[in-house]
mmCIF file with all atom_site columns, C-alpha atoms in Angstrom:
data_model
loop_
_atom_site.group_PDB
_atom_site.id
_atom_site.type_symbol
_atom_site.label_atom_id
_atom_site.label_alt_id
_atom_site.label_comp_id
_atom_site.label_asym_id
_atom_site.label_entity_id
_atom_site.label_seq_id
_atom_site.pdbx_PDB_ins_code
_atom_site.Cartn_x
_atom_site.Cartn_y
_atom_site.Cartn_z
_atom_site.occupancy
_atom_site.B_iso_or_equiv
_atom_site.pdbx_formal_charge
_atom_site.auth_seq_id
_atom_site.auth_comp_id
_atom_site.auth_asym_id
_atom_site.auth_atom_id
_atom_site.pdbx_PDB_model_num
ATOM 1   C CA . UNK X 1 1   ? 1.693   -5.297 9.579   1.00 89.00 ? 1   UNK X CA 1
ATOM 2   C CA . UNK X 1 2   ? -0.710  -2.236 9.411   1.00 94.00 ? 2   UNK X CA 1
ATOM 3   C CA . UNK X 1 3   ? 2.480   -0.288 8.679   1.00 96.00 ? 3   UNK X CA 1
ATOM 4   C CA . UNK X 1 4   ? 3.238   -2.286 5.906   1.00 97.00 ? 4   UNK X CA 1
ATOM 5   C CA . UNK X 1 5   ? 0.219   -1.592 4.796   1.00 98.00 ? 5   UNK X CA 1
ATOM 6   C CA . UNK X 1 6   ? -0.398  1.868  4.920   1.00 98.00 ? 6   UNK X CA 1
ATOM 7   C CA . UNK X 1 7   ? 2.923   2.478  3.267   1.00 98.00 ? 7   UNK X CA 1
ATOM 8   C CA . UNK X 1 8   ? 2.039   0.245  0.956   1.00 98.00 ? 8   UNK X CA 1
ATOM 9   C CA . UNK X 1 9   ? -0.968  2.554  -0.015  1.00 98.00 ? 9   UNK X CA 1
ATOM 10  C CA . UNK X 1 10  ? 1.298   5.386  0.063   1.00 98.00 ? 10  UNK X CA 1
ATOM 11  C CA . UNK X 1 11  ? 4.025   4.876  -2.049  1.00 98.00 ? 11  UNK X CA 1
ATOM 12  C CA . UNK X 1 12  ? 1.122   2.667  -4.010  1.00 98.00 ? 12  UNK X CA 1
ATOM 13  C CA . UNK X 1 13  ? -0.251  6.416  -4.582  1.00 97.00 ? 13  UNK X CA 1
ATOM 14  C CA . UNK X 1 14  ? 3.402   7.548  -4.948  1.00 98.00 ? 14  UNK X CA 1
ATOM 15  C CA . UNK X 1 15  ? 3.274   5.439  -8.851  1.00 98.00 ? 15  UNK X CA 1
ATOM 16  C CA . UNK X 1 16  ? -0.064  6.807  -9.279  1.00 97.00 ? 16  UNK X CA 1
ATOM 17  C CA . UNK X 1 17  ? 0.792   10.194 -9.413  1.00 97.00 ? 17  UNK X CA 1
ATOM 18  C CA . UNK X 1 18  ? 4.138   10.395 -10.968 1.00 98.00 ? 18  UNK X CA 1
ATOM 19  C CA . UNK X 1 19  ? 2.658   7.437  -13.286 1.00 97.00 ? 19  UNK X CA 1
ATOM 20  C CA . UNK X 1 20  ? 0.111   10.111 -13.972 1.00 97.00 ? 20  UNK X CA 1
ATOM 21  C CA . UNK X 1 21  ? 1.910   13.435 -14.552 1.00 97.00 ? 21  UNK X CA 1
ATOM 22  C CA . UNK X 1 22  ? 4.351   11.382 -17.274 1.00 97.00 ? 22  UNK X CA 1
ATOM 23  C CA . UNK X 1 23  ? 1.699   10.482 -18.779 1.00 97.00 ? 23  UNK X CA 1
ATOM 24  C CA . UNK X 1 24  ? 0.420   13.942 -19.268 1.00 96.00 ? 24  UNK X CA 1
ATOM 25  C CA . UNK X 1 25  ? 3.633   15.220 -19.915 1.00 97.00 ? 25  UNK X CA 1
ATOM 26  C CA . UNK X 1 26  ? 3.651   12.830 -22.714 1.00 97.00 ? 26  UNK X CA 1
ATOM 27  C CA . UNK X 1 27  ? 0.189   14.160 -24.200 1.00 96.00 ? 27  UNK X CA 1
ATOM 28  C CA . UNK X 1 28  ? -1.469  10.794 -23.195 1.00 96.00 ? 28  UNK X CA 1
ATOM 29  C CA . UNK X 1 29  ? -4.163  10.715 -19.867 1.00 95.00 ? 29  UNK X CA 1
ATOM 30  C CA . UNK X 1 30  ? -3.602  9.744  -16.794 1.00 95.00 ? 30  UNK X CA 1
ATOM 31  C CA . UNK X 1 31  ? -4.108  6.883  -15.778 1.00 96.00 ? 31  UNK X CA 1
ATOM 32  C CA . UNK X 1 32  ? -6.962  8.742  -13.654 1.00 94.00 ? 32  UNK X CA 1
ATOM 33  C CA . UNK X 1 33  ? -9.083  11.525 -13.089 1.00 93.00 ? 33  UNK X CA 1
ATOM 34  C CA . UNK X 1 34  ? -5.811  13.235 -10.572 1.00 88.00 ? 34  UNK X CA 1
ATOM 35  C CA . UNK X 1 35  ? -2.436  13.405 -11.321 1.00 93.00 ? 35  UNK X CA 1
ATOM 36  C CA . UNK X 1 36  ? -0.105  15.698 -9.267  1.00 95.00 ? 36  UNK X CA 1
ATOM 37  C CA . UNK X 1 37  ? 3.671   16.242 -7.814  1.00 96.00 ? 37  UNK X CA 1
ATOM 38  C CA . UNK X 1 38  ? 1.625   18.072 -4.503  1.00 96.00 ? 38  UNK X CA 1
ATOM 39  C CA . UNK X 1 39  ? -0.207  14.491 -4.687  1.00 95.00 ? 39  UNK X CA 1
ATOM 40  C CA . UNK X 1 40  ? 2.458   12.645 -4.415  1.00 97.00 ? 40  UNK X CA 1
ATOM 41  C CA . UNK X 1 41  ? 4.959   14.985 -1.663  1.00 97.00 ? 41  UNK X CA 1
ATOM 42  C CA . UNK X 1 42  ? 2.018   14.382 0.606   1.00 97.00 ? 42  UNK X CA 1
ATOM 43  C CA . UNK X 1 43  ? 2.135   10.510 0.401   1.00 97.00 ? 43  UNK X CA 1
ATOM 44  C CA . UNK X 1 44  ? 5.771   10.640 1.211   1.00 98.00 ? 44  UNK X CA 1
ATOM 45  C CA . UNK X 1 45  ? 4.800   12.669 3.914   1.00 98.00 ? 45  UNK X CA 1
ATOM 46  C CA . UNK X 1 46  ? 1.746   10.178 5.614   1.00 98.00 ? 46  UNK X CA 1
ATOM 47  C CA . UNK X 1 47  ? 4.951   7.271  4.960   1.00 98.00 ? 47  UNK X CA 1
ATOM 48  C CA . UNK X 1 48  ? 7.507   8.264  6.735   1.00 98.00 ? 48  UNK X CA 1
ATOM 49  C CA . UNK X 1 49  ? 4.646   10.452 9.865   1.00 98.00 ? 49  UNK X CA 1
ATOM 50  C CA . UNK X 1 50  ? 3.345   7.129  9.894   1.00 98.00 ? 50  UNK X CA 1
ATOM 51  C CA . UNK X 1 51  ? 6.615   5.012  10.847  1.00 97.00 ? 51  UNK X CA 1
ATOM 52  C CA . UNK X 1 52  ? 7.530   8.216  13.143  1.00 98.00 ? 52  UNK X CA 1
ATOM 53  C CA . UNK X 1 53  ? 4.911   8.035  14.747  1.00 97.00 ? 53  UNK X CA 1
ATOM 54  C CA . UNK X 1 54  ? 4.535   4.612  16.031  1.00 94.00 ? 54  UNK X CA 1
ATOM 55  C CA . UNK X 1 55  ? 8.276   4.110  15.624  1.00 94.00 ? 55  UNK X CA 1
ATOM 56  C CA . UNK X 1 56  ? 8.115   7.392  19.054  1.00 95.00 ? 56  UNK X CA 1
ATOM 57  C CA . UNK X 1 57  ? 5.097   6.015  20.258  1.00 92.00 ? 57  UNK X CA 1
ATOM 58  C CA . UNK X 1 58  ? 2.864   9.024  19.711  1.00 95.00 ? 58  UNK X CA 1
ATOM 59  C CA . UNK X 1 59  ? -0.477  8.125  19.929  1.00 95.00 ? 59  UNK X CA 1
ATOM 60  C CA . UNK X 1 60  ? -2.481  10.570 18.703  1.00 96.00 ? 60  UNK X CA 1
ATOM 61  C CA . UNK X 1 61  ? -0.933  11.676 15.953  1.00 98.00 ? 61  UNK X CA 1
ATOM 62  C CA . UNK X 1 62  ? -0.667  8.144  14.278  1.00 97.00 ? 62  UNK X CA 1
ATOM 63  C CA . UNK X 1 63  ? -4.862  7.633  14.331  1.00 97.00 ? 63  UNK X CA 1
ATOM 64  C CA . UNK X 1 64  ? -5.545  11.492 13.538  1.00 98.00 ? 64  UNK X CA 1
ATOM 65  C CA . UNK X 1 65  ? -2.978  10.580 10.690  1.00 98.00 ? 65  UNK X CA 1
ATOM 66  C CA . UNK X 1 66  ? -4.480  7.175  9.700   1.00 98.00 ? 66  UNK X CA 1
ATOM 67  C CA . UNK X 1 67  ? -7.869  8.251  10.205  1.00 98.00 ? 67  UNK X CA 1
ATOM 68  C CA . UNK X 1 68  ? -7.038  11.185 7.713   1.00 98.00 ? 68  UNK X CA 1
ATOM 69  C CA . UNK X 1 69  ? -5.810  8.887  5.708   1.00 98.00 ? 69  UNK X CA 1
ATOM 70  C CA . UNK X 1 70  ? -8.573  7.185  5.365   1.00 98.00 ? 70  UNK X CA 1
ATOM 71  C CA . UNK X 1 71  ? -10.489 9.336  4.638   1.00 98.00 ? 71  UNK X CA 1
ATOM 72  C CA . UNK X 1 72  ? -9.166  10.240 1.894   1.00 97.00 ? 72  UNK X CA 1
ATOM 73  C CA . UNK X 1 73  ? -8.614  7.037  0.823   1.00 98.00 ? 73  UNK X CA 1
ATOM 74  C CA . UNK X 1 74  ? -13.103 7.080  1.243   1.00 98.00 ? 74  UNK X CA 1
ATOM 75  C CA . UNK X 1 75  ? -13.315 9.648  -0.714  1.00 97.00 ? 75  UNK X CA 1
ATOM 76  C CA . UNK X 1 76  ? -11.150 8.851  -3.584  1.00 96.00 ? 76  UNK X CA 1
ATOM 77  C CA . UNK X 1 77  ? -12.883 5.564  -4.104  1.00 98.00 ? 77  UNK X CA 1
ATOM 78  C CA . UNK X 1 78  ? -16.711 7.453  -3.773  1.00 98.00 ? 78  UNK X CA 1
ATOM 79  C CA . UNK X 1 79  ? -14.741 9.912  -6.625  1.00 97.00 ? 79  UNK X CA 1
ATOM 80  C CA . UNK X 1 80  ? -14.211 6.387  -8.853  1.00 97.00 ? 80  UNK X CA 1
ATOM 81  C CA . UNK X 1 81  ? -18.138 5.435  -8.819  1.00 97.00 ? 81  UNK X CA 1
ATOM 82  C CA . UNK X 1 82  ? -19.118 8.768  -9.064  1.00 97.00 ? 82  UNK X CA 1
ATOM 83  C CA . UNK X 1 83  ? -17.275 10.522 -11.768 1.00 96.00 ? 83  UNK X CA 1
ATOM 84  C CA . UNK X 1 84  ? -17.156 10.592 -15.358 1.00 96.00 ? 84  UNK X CA 1
ATOM 85  C CA . UNK X 1 85  ? -15.773 7.121  -16.408 1.00 95.00 ? 85  UNK X CA 1
ATOM 86  C CA . UNK X 1 86  ? -13.987 8.367  -19.174 1.00 95.00 ? 86  UNK X CA 1
ATOM 87  C CA . UNK X 1 87  ? -11.653 10.087 -16.763 1.00 95.00 ? 87  UNK X CA 1
ATOM 88  C CA . UNK X 1 88  ? -9.708  6.476  -16.752 1.00 96.00 ? 88  UNK X CA 1
ATOM 89  C CA . UNK X 1 89  ? -8.321  4.766  -19.793 1.00 95.00 ? 89  UNK X CA 1
ATOM 90  C CA . UNK X 1 90  ? -9.739  2.228  -19.176 1.00 96.00 ? 90  UNK X CA 1
ATOM 91  C CA . UNK X 1 91  ? -12.217 0.093  -16.706 1.00 96.00 ? 91  UNK X CA 1
ATOM 92  C CA . UNK X 1 92  ? -9.028  -1.426 -15.129 1.00 97.00 ? 92  UNK X CA 1
ATOM 93  C CA . UNK X 1 93  ? -7.483  1.543  -13.734 1.00 97.00 ? 93  UNK X CA 1
ATOM 94  C CA . UNK X 1 94  ? -10.206 2.080  -12.365 1.00 97.00 ? 94  UNK X CA 1
ATOM 95  C CA . UNK X 1 95  ? -10.162 -0.709 -10.125 1.00 98.00 ? 95  UNK X CA 1
ATOM 96  C CA . UNK X 1 96  ? -6.672  -0.921 -9.953  1.00 98.00 ? 96  UNK X CA 1
ATOM 97  C CA . UNK X 1 97  ? -7.593  3.176  -8.019  1.00 97.00 ? 97  UNK X CA 1
ATOM 98  C CA . UNK X 1 98  ? -10.093 1.279  -6.372  1.00 98.00 ? 98  UNK X CA 1
ATOM 99  C CA . UNK X 1 99  ? -8.182  -1.625 -5.070  1.00 98.00 ? 99  UNK X CA 1
ATOM 100 C CA . UNK X 1 100 ? -5.324  0.937  -4.322  1.00 98.00 ? 100 UNK X CA 1
ATOM 101 C CA . UNK X 1 101 ? -7.458  2.626  -2.257  1.00 98.00 ? 101 UNK X CA 1
ATOM 102 C CA . UNK X 1 102 ? -9.431  0.462  -0.762  1.00 98.00 ? 102 UNK X CA 1
ATOM 103 C CA . UNK X 1 103 ? -6.287  -0.688 1.183   1.00 98.00 ? 103 UNK X CA 1
ATOM 104 C CA . UNK X 1 104 ? -5.579  2.372  2.208   1.00 98.00 ? 104 UNK X CA 1
ATOM 105 C CA . UNK X 1 105 ? -8.677  2.388  3.641   1.00 98.00 ? 105 UNK X CA 1
ATOM 106 C CA . UNK X 1 106 ? -8.598  -0.336 5.516   1.00 98.00 ? 106 UNK X CA 1
ATOM 107 C CA . UNK X 1 107 ? -5.043  -0.620 6.666   1.00 98.00 ? 107 UNK X CA 1
ATOM 108 C CA . UNK X 1 108 ? -6.106  3.336  8.129   1.00 98.00 ? 108 UNK X CA 1
ATOM 109 C CA . UNK X 1 109 ? -8.937  1.685  10.169  1.00 98.00 ? 109 UNK X CA 1
ATOM 110 C CA . UNK X 1 110 ? -6.788  -0.981 11.080  1.00 96.00 ? 110 UNK X CA 1
ATOM 111 C CA . UNK X 1 111 ? -4.097  1.252  12.578  1.00 95.00 ? 111 UNK X CA 1
ATOM 112 C CA . UNK X 1 112 ? -6.562  3.845  14.371  1.00 96.00 ? 112 UNK X CA 1
ATOM 113 C CA . UNK X 1 113 ? -8.175  0.169  15.341  1.00 95.00 ? 113 UNK X CA 1
ATOM 114 C CA . UNK X 1 114 ? -4.787  -1.496 16.543  1.00 93.00 ? 114 UNK X CA 1
ATOM 115 C CA . UNK X 1 115 ? -3.056  1.329  18.183  1.00 93.00 ? 115 UNK X CA 1
ATOM 116 C CA . UNK X 1 116 ? -6.104  2.087  20.226  1.00 91.00 ? 116 UNK X CA 1
ATOM 117 C CA . UNK X 1 117 ? -5.087  -2.140 21.273  1.00 89.00 ? 117 UNK X CA 1
ATOM 118 C CA . UNK X 1 118 ? -1.681  -1.394 22.055  1.00 75.00 ? 118 UNK X CA 1
ATOM 119 C CA . UNK X 1 119 ? -0.721  -4.411 19.713  1.00 61.00 ? 119 UNK X CA 1
ATOM 120 C CA . UNK X 1 120 ? 0.629   -1.606 17.359  1.00 54.00 ? 120 UNK X CA 1
ATOM 121 C CA . UNK X 1 121 ? 4.624   -2.038 17.024  1.00 56.00 ? 121 UNK X CA 1
ATOM 122 C CA . UNK X 1 122 ? 6.880   -1.406 15.166  1.00 57.00 ? 122 UNK X CA 1
#
C-alpha cells in the first residue's frame, strides 16, 4: 500500500512540474515557486525505482530512496511555510502542494517502516 502512495506522490509531482512549465510557457505564474523538467524527470525516476527496488527485494536502496523522497517532500513543505506567499497564485495552490508533499513525506517514512518490518511487498 505504501508503494501506491509513493508512486502517487511522484506522479503528482510530475504533473505539478509539467503544469507549472505549461503555465510559464504561456506567460502565466506557475502554481508554485518551482517548475522544472528536471524535477519532473527526477520524480519519474523515483517512481520507477520505488517499484524496481521492492520488486527485486533491494532493501537498502529502497530505504535510501524512501528517505531521500521523505526529506525532499519535507523541505518543500518547510518552504511552503517560509517562502514569500506571492510565489503561489493562491492559498489553495500552496495548500495543495503541502498536501501532495505531505503524502510524499508520510509515504517515504512509511516505506522505511514497512520494509524494516519486512511487510513491504508488491
